[in-house]
CSV table of C-alpha atoms and ligand atoms in Angstrom, one decimal:
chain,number,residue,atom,x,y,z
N,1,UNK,CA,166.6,20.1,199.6
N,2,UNK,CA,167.3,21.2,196.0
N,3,UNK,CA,164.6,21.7,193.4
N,4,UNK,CA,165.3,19.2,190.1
N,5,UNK,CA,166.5,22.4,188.4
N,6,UNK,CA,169.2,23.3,190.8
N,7,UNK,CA,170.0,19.3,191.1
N,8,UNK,CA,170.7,20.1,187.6
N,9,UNK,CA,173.2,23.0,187.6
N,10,UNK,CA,174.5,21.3,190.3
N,11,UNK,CA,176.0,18.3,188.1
N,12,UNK,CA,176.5,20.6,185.2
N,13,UNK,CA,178.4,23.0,187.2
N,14,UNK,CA,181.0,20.1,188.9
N,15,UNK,CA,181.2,18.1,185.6
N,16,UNK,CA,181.7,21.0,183.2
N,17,UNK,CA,184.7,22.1,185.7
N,18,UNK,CA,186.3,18.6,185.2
N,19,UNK,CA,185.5,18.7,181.7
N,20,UNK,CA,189.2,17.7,180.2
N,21,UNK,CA,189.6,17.1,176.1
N,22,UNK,CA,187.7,13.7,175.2
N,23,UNK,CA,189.9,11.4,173.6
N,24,UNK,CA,189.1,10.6,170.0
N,25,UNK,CA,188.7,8.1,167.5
N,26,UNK,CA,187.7,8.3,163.6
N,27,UNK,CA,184.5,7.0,162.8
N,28,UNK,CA,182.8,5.9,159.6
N,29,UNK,CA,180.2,8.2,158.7
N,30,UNK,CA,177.5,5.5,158.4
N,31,UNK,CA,178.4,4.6,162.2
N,32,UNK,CA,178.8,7.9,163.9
N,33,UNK,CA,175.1,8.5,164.6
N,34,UNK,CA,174.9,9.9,168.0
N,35,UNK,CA,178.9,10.4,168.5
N,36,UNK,CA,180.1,14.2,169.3
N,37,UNK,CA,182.0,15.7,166.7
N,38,UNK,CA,185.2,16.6,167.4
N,39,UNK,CA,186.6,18.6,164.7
N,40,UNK,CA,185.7,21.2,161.9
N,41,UNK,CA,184.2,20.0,159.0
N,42,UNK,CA,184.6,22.5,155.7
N,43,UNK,CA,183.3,22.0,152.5
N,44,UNK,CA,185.5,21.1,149.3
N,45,UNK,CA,183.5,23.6,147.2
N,46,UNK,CA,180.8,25.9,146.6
N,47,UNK,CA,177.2,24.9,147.1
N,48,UNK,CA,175.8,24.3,145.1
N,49,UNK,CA,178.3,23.9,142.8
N,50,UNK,CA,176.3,25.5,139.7
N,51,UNK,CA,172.9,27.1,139.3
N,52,UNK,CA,170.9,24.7,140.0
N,53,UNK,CA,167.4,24.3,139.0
N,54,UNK,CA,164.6,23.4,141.6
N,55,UNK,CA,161.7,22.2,139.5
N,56,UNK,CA,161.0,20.5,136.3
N,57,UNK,CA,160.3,22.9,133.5
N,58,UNK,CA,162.0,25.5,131.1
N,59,UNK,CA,165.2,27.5,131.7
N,60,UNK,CA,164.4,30.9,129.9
N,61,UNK,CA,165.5,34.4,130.3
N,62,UNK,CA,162.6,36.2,132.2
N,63,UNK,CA,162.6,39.6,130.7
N,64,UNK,CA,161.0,37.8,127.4
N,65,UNK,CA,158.3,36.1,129.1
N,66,UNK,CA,154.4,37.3,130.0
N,67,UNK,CA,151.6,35.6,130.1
N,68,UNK,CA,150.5,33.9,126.7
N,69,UNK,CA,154.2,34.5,124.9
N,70,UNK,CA,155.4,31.7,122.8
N,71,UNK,CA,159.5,30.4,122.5
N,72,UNK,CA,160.7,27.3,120.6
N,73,UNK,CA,162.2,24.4,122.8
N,74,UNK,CA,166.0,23.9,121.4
N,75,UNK,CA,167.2,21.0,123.9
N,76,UNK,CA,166.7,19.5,127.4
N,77,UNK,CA,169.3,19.3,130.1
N,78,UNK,CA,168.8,16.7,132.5
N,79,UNK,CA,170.4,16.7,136.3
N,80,UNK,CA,174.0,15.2,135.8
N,81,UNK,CA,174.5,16.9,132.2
N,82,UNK,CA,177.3,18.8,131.1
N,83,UNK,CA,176.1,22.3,130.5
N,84,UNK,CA,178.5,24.3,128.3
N,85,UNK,CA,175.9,26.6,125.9
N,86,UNK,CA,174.3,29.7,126.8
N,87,UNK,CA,170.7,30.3,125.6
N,88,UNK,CA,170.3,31.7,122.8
N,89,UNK,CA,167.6,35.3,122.9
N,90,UNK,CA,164.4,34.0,121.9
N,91,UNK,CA,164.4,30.2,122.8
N,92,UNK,CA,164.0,28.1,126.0
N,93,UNK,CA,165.1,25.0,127.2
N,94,UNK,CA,163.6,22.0,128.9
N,95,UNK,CA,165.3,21.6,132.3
N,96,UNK,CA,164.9,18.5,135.2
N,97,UNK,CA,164.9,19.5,139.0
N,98,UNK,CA,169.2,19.4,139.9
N,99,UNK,CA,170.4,20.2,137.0
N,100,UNK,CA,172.6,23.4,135.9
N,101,UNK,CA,170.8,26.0,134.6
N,102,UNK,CA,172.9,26.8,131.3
N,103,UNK,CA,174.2,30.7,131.5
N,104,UNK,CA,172.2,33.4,129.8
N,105,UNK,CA,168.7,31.7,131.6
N,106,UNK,CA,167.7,33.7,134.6
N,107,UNK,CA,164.4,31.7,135.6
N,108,UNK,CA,162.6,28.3,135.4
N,109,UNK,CA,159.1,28.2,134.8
N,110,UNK,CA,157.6,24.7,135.9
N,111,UNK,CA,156.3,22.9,133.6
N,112,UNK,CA,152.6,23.0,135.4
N,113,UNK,CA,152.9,26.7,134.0
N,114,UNK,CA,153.5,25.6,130.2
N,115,UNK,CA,151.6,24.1,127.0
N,116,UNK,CA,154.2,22.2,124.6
N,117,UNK,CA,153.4,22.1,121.5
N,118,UNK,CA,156.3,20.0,119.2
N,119,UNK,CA,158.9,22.5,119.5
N,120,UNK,CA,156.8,25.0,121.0
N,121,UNK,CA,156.3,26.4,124.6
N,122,UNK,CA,153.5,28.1,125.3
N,123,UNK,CA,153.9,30.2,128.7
N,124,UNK,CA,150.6,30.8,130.7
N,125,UNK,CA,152.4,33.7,133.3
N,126,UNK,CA,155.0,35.8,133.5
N,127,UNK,CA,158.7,34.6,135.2
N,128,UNK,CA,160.4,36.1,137.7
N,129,UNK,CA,164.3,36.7,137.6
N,130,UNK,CA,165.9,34.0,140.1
N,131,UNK,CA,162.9,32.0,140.6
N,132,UNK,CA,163.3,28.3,140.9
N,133,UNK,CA,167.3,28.8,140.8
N,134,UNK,CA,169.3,28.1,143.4
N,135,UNK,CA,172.6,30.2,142.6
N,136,UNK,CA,176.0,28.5,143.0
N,137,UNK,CA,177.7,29.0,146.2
N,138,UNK,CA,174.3,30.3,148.0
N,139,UNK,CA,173.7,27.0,150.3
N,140,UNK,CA,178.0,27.0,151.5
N,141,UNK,CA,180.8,28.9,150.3
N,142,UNK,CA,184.3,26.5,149.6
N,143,UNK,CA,186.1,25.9,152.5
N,144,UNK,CA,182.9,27.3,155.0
N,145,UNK,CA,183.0,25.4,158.3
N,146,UNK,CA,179.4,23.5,158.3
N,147,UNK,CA,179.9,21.3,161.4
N,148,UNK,CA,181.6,21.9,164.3
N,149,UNK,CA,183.4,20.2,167.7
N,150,UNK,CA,180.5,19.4,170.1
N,151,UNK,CA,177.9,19.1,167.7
N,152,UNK,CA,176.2,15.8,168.4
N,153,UNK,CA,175.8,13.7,165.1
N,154,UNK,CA,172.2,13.2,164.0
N,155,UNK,CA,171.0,12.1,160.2
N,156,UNK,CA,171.3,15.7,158.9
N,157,UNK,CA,175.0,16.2,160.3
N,158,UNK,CA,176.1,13.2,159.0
N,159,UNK,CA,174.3,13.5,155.5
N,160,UNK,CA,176.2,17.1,155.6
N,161,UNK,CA,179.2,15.4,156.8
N,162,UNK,CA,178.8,13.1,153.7
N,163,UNK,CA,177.6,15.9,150.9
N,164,UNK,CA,181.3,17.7,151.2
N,165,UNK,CA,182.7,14.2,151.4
N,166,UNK,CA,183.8,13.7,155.1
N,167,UNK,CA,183.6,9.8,154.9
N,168,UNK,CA,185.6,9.5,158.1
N,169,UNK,CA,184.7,12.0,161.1
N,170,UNK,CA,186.8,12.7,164.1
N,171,UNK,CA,184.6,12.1,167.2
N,172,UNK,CA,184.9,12.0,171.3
N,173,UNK,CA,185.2,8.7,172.6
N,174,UNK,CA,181.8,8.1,174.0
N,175,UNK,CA,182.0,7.9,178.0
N,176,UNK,CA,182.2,4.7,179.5
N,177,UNK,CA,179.1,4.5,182.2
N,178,UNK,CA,179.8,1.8,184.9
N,179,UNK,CA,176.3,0.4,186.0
N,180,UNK,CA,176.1,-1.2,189.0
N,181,UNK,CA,172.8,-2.4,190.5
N,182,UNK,CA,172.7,-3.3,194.5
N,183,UNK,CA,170.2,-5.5,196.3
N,184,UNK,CA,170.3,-8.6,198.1
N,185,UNK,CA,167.2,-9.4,196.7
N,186,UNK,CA,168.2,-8.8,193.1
N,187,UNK,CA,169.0,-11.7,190.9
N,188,UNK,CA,170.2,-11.9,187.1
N,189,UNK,CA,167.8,-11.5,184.3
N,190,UNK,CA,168.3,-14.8,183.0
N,191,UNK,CA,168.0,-16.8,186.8
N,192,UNK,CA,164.1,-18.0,188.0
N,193,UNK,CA,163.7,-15.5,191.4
N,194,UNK,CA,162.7,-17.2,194.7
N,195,UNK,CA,159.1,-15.8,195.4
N,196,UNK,CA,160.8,-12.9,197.3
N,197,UNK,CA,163.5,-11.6,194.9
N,198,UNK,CA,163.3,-9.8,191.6
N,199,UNK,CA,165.2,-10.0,188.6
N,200,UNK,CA,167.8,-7.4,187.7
N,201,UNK,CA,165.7,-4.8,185.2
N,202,UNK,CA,167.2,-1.8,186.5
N,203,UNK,CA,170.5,-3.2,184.8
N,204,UNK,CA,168.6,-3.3,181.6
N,205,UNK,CA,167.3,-0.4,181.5
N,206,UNK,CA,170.2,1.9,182.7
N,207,UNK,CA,172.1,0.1,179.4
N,208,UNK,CA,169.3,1.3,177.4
N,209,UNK,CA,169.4,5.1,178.7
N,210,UNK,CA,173.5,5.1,178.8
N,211,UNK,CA,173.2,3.9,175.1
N,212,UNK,CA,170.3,6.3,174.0
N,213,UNK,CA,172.5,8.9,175.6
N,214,UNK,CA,175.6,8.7,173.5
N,215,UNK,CA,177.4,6.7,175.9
N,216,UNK,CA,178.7,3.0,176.4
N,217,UNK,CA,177.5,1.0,178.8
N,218,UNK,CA,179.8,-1.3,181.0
N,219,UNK,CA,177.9,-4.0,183.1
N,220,UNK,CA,179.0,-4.7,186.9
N,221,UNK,CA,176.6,-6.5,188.1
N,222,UNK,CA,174.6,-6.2,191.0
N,223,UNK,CA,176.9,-5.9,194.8
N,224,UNK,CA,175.1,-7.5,197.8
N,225,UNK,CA,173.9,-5.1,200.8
N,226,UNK,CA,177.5,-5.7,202.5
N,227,UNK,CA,180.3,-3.3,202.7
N,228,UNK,CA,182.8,-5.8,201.5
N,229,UNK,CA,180.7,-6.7,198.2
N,230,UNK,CA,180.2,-3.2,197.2
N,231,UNK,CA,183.4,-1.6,198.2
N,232,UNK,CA,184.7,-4.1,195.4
N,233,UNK,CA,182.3,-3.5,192.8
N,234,UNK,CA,182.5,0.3,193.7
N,235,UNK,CA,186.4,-0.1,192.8
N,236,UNK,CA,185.8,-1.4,189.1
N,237,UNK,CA,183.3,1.4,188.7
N,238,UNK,CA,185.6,4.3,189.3
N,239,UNK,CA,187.9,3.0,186.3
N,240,UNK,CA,185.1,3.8,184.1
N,241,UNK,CA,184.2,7.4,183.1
N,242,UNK,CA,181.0,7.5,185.4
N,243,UNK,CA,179.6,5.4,188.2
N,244,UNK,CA,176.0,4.7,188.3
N,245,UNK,CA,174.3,2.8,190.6
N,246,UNK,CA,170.9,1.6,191.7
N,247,UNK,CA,169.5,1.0,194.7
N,248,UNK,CA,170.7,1.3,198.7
N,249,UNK,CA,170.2,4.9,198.7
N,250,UNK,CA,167.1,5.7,201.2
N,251,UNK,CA,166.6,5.2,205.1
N,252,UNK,CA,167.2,1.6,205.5
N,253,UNK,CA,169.2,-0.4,207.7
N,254,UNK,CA,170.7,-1.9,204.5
N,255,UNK,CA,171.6,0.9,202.6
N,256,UNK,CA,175.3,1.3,202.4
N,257,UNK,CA,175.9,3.2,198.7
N,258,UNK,CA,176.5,6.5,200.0
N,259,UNK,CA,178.2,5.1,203.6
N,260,UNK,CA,180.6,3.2,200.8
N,261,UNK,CA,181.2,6.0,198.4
N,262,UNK,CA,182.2,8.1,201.4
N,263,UNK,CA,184.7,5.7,202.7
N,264,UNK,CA,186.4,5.5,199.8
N,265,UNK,CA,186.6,9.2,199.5
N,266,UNK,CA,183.8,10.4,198.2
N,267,UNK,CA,182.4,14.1,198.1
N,268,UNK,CA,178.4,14.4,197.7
N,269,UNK,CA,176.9,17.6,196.5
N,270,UNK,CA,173.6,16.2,197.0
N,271,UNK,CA,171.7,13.0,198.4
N,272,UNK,CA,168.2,14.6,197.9
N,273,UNK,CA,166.1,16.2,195.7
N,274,UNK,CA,162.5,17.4,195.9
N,275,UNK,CA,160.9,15.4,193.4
N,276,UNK,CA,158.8,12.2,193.2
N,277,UNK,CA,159.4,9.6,192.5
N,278,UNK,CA,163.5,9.7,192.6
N,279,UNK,CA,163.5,11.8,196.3
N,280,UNK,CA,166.8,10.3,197.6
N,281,UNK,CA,169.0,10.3,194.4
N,282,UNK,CA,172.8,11.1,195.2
N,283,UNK,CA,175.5,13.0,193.3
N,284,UNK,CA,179.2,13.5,194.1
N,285,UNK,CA,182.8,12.9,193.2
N,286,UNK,CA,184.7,10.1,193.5
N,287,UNK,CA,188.3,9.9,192.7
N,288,UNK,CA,187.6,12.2,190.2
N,289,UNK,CA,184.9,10.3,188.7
N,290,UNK,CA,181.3,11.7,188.9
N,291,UNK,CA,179.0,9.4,190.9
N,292,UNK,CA,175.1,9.0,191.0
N,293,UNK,CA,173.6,7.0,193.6
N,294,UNK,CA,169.9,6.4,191.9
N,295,UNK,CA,166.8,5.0,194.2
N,296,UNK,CA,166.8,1.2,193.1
N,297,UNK,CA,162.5,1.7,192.3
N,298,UNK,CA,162.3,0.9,188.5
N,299,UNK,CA,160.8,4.0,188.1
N,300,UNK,CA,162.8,6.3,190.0
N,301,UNK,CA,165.9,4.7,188.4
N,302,UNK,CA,164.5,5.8,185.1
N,303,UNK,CA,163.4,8.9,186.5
N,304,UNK,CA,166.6,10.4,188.0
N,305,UNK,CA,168.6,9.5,185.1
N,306,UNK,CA,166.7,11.0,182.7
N,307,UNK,CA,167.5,14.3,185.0
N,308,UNK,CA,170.6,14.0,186.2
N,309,UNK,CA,173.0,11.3,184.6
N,310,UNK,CA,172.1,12.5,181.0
N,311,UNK,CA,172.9,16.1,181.3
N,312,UNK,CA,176.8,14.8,182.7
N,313,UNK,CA,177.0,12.4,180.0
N,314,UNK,CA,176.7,15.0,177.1
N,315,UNK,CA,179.4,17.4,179.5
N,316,UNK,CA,181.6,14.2,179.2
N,317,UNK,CA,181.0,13.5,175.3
N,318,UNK,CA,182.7,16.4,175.0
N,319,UNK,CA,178.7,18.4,173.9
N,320,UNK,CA,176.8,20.8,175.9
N,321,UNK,CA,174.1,19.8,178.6
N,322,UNK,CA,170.9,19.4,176.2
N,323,UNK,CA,167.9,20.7,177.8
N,324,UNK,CA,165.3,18.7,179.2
N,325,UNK,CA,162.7,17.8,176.1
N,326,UNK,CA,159.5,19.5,178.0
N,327,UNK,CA,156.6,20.4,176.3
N,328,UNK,CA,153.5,22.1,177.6
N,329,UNK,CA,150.4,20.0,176.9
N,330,UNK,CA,146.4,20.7,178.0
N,331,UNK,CA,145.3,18.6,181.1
N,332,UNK,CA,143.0,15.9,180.3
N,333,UNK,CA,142.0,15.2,183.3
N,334,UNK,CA,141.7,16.9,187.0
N,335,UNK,CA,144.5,15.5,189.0
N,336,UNK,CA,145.3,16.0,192.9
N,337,UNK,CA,149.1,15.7,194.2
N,338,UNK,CA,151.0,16.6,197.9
N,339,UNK,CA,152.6,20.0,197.2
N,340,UNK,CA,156.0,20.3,198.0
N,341,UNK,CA,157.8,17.3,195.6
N,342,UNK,CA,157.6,18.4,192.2
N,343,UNK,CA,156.0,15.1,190.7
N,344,UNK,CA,156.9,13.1,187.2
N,345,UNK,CA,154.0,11.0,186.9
N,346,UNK,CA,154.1,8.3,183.6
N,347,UNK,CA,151.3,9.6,181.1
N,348,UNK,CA,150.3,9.4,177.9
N,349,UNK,CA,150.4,12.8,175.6
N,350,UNK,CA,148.0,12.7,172.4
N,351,UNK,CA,147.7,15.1,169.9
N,352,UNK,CA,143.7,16.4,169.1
N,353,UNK,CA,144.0,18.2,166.1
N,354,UNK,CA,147.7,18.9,166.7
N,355,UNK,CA,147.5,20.3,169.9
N,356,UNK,CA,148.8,18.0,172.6
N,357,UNK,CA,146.3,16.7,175.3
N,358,UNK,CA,148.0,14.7,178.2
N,359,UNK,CA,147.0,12.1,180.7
N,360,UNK,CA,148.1,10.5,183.8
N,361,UNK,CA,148.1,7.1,183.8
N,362,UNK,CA,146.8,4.8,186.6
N,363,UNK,CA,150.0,3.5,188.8
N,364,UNK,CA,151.0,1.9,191.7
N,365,UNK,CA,154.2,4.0,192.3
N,366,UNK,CA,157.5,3.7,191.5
N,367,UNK,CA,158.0,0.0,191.3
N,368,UNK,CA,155.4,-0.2,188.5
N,369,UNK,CA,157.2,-0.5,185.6
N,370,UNK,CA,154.3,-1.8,183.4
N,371,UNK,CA,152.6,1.5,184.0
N,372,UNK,CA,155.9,2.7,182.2
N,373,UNK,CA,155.8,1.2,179.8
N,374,UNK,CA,152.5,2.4,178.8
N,375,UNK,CA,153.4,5.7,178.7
N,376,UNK,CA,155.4,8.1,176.4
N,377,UNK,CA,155.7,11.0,178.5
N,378,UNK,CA,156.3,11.7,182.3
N,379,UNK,CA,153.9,14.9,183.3
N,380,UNK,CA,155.4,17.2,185.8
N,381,UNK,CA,153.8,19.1,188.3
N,382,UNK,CA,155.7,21.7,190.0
N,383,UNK,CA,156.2,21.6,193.2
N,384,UNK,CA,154.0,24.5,194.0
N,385,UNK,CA,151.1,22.7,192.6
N,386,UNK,CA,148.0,20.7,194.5
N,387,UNK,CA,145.2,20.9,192.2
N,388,UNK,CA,145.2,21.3,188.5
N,389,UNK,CA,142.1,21.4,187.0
N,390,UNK,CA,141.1,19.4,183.3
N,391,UNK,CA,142.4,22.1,180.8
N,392,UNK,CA,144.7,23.9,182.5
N,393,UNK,CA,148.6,24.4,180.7
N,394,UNK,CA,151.4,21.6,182.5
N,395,UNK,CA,154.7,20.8,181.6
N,396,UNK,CA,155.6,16.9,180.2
N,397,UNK,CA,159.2,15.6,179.9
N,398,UNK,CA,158.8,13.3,176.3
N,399,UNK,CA,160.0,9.5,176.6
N,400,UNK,CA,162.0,10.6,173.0
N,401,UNK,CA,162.9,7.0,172.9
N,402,UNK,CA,159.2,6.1,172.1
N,403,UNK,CA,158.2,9.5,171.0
Y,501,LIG,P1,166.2,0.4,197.2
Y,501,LIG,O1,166.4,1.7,196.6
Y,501,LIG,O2,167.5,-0.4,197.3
Y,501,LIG,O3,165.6,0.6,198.6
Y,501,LIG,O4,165.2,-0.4,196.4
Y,501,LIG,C1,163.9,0.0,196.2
Y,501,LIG,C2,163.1,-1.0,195.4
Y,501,LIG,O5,163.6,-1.2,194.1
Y,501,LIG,C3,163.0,-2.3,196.1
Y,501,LIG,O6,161.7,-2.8,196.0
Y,501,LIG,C4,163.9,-3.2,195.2
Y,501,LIG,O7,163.6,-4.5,195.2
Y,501,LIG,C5,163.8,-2.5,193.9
Y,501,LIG,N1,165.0,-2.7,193.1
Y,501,LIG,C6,166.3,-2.4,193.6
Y,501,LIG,N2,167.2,-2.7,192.7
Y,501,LIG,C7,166.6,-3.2,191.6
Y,501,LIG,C8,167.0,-3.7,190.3
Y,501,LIG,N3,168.3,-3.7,190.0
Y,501,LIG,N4,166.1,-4.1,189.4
Y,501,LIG,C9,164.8,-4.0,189.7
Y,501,LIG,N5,164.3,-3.5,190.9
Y,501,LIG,C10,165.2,-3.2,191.9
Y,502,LIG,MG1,168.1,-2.1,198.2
């Protein structure tokens, strides 16, 4: 059975090989959050354009100042002003944080550093050549590339994108995710269950990782525990980018996902892995199209997609896998698990004086979502592990959508 990390290479390595160029689209700037870039973006000039000043105070030349020396004021130059005069020897001028320091100034001297006086400065320290100046051109020359293709498009890459005034970006297409649930017991969200079925959440909450993701979520429904009923569904999925679905993966009489993919010509490249919960998750091609077969346990759902689906999704956004967001926190509390599954239990990390302390949380297994959704963190125990003692150094995988 393969470990969670080679479950992982495993995906990367068939989906990166099938990698082909994303198509593209433009996007505004104000709606491309979380799309993949898919060109160079240069600037249109130097940056900053001018000196520029970084504090509030007086532009002087620094060779005339020391401690106690007095200059008269001769003007002001707020951000936004047109600076054509050089200082004259012998004089300073009052300056505002972003605007161009006029030529002939070498330093700025806050103004926390200054008496005024009428037209008088009087300097309390000595200046520094360069301090407070941000030369022109130092942040990006004109014409640099700043972003490029596969860089995924968070608020500073789109406020970049936006400073050398790319107002339309050229982006991958994100990749459509089919989501198709299975169960005979499962009924839609918005039906009343009979006391022995359950409403559809895994649905739900697939959309909500496919979306977090980068991706676009395409709903199929749920397929009934019948070859006939899933064979169909299965069909519509494999027009979409991906194909995930949840449930009738494990032992049971009635279930037919991975007897279903096969007949219609899938290959798996796994339909285990050695964790808990998410043991029986399935990965392989379809028609070209990569599959996941995830446990239909709420938890395990979540679980396995966080490891596996994600990693393919950025490969198919046209970005690089992103590394799982572990962190290594202190053990709260003793905890006891079954070697041989490496375990991602829902647990809550806190930070005690910045350093992050994390805790199980009570559960009754994989079906308990409210457990879930107490928690912002899953903690992992490696496989290896049996006893961990209150202190001791363990990995946790961060919910970052509640984080
Ligand atoms: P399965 O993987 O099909 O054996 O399902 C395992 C457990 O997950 C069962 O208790 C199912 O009722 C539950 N389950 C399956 N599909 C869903 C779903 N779409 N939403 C919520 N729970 C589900
Ligand atoms: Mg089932």
């Amino acid at each position: 059975m393969l470990t969670y990390e080679q479950a992982r290479q495993t995906i990367i390595d068939h989906v990166g090989k099938k990698k082909e160029p994303r198509a593209t689209l433009r996007v505004s700037v104000w709606n491309a959050l979380g799309f993949v870039l898919a060109e160079e973006i240069k600037t249109d000039r130097e940056y900053p354009s001018f000196d520029r000043s970084t504090r509030d105070g007086y532009a002087v030349k620094s060779a005339e100042i020391c401690a106690g020396k007095n200059l008269r004021c001769v003007g002001e130059i707020k951000a936004g002003d047109t600076v054509r005069e050089a200082l004259a020897p012998g004089t300073c001028v009052q300056i505002m944080t972003g605007a161009a320091v006029p030529a002939g100034a070498d330093a700025i001297v806050m103004i926390e550093y200054t008496q005024r006086d009428c037209d008088g400065v009087k300097f309390e320290r000595a200046a520094r050549a360069g301090q407070n100046i941000v030369p022109r051109g130092s942040e990006a020359r004109a014409g640099q590339t700043i972003l490029t293709p596969g860089m995924r498009l968070g608020y500073a890459e789109l406020a970049l994108a936006a400073q050398v005034g790319a107002v339309e970006l050229k982006c991958a297409k994100k990749p459509r995710v089919a989501i198709l649930s299975t169960g005979d017991e499962v009924v839609l969200i918005d039906e009343t269950p009979g006391e022995f079925q359950i409403r559809n959440s895994n649905s739900v909450s697939l959309a909500a990782q496919v979306r977090i993701a980068g991706g676009e979520a395409v709903i199929l429904g749920n397929a009934a525990d019948e070859m006939r009923d899933l064979r169909a569904k299965i069909k519509l999925g494999l027009q979409e980018d991906v194909l995930v679905l949840s449930g009738g993966v494990s032992m049971g009489k009635y279930d037919l996902v991975e007897t279903a993919l096969k007949e219609m010509g899938a290959e798996f490249h796994f339909d285990a892995v050695a964790i808990r919960p998410g043991k029986p998750a399935v990965f392989g091609m379809c028609r070209g199209v990569p599959v996941f077969g995830l446990p239909g346990n709420p938890v395990s759902t979540m679980v396995t997609f966080e490891l596996f689906v994600l990693p393919a999704l950025d490969l198919l956004s046209g970005a690089e896998a992103r590394p799982l967001p572990l962190l290594e926190a202190r053990l709260g509390e003793a905890m006891q698990e079954k070697p041989g599954l490496a375990h991602f239990l829902p647990a809550r990390v806190e930070w005690h004086g910045g350093a992050p302390v994390v805790k199980a949380l009570k559960w009754q297994g994989s079906g308990d979502v409210a457990a879930l959704a107490q928690a912002n963190c899953f903690l992992v125990i490696g496989a290896e592990r049996e006893k961990i003692e209150a202190g001791e150094n363990v990995l946790v995988l961060l919910r970052k959508d509640v984080i």
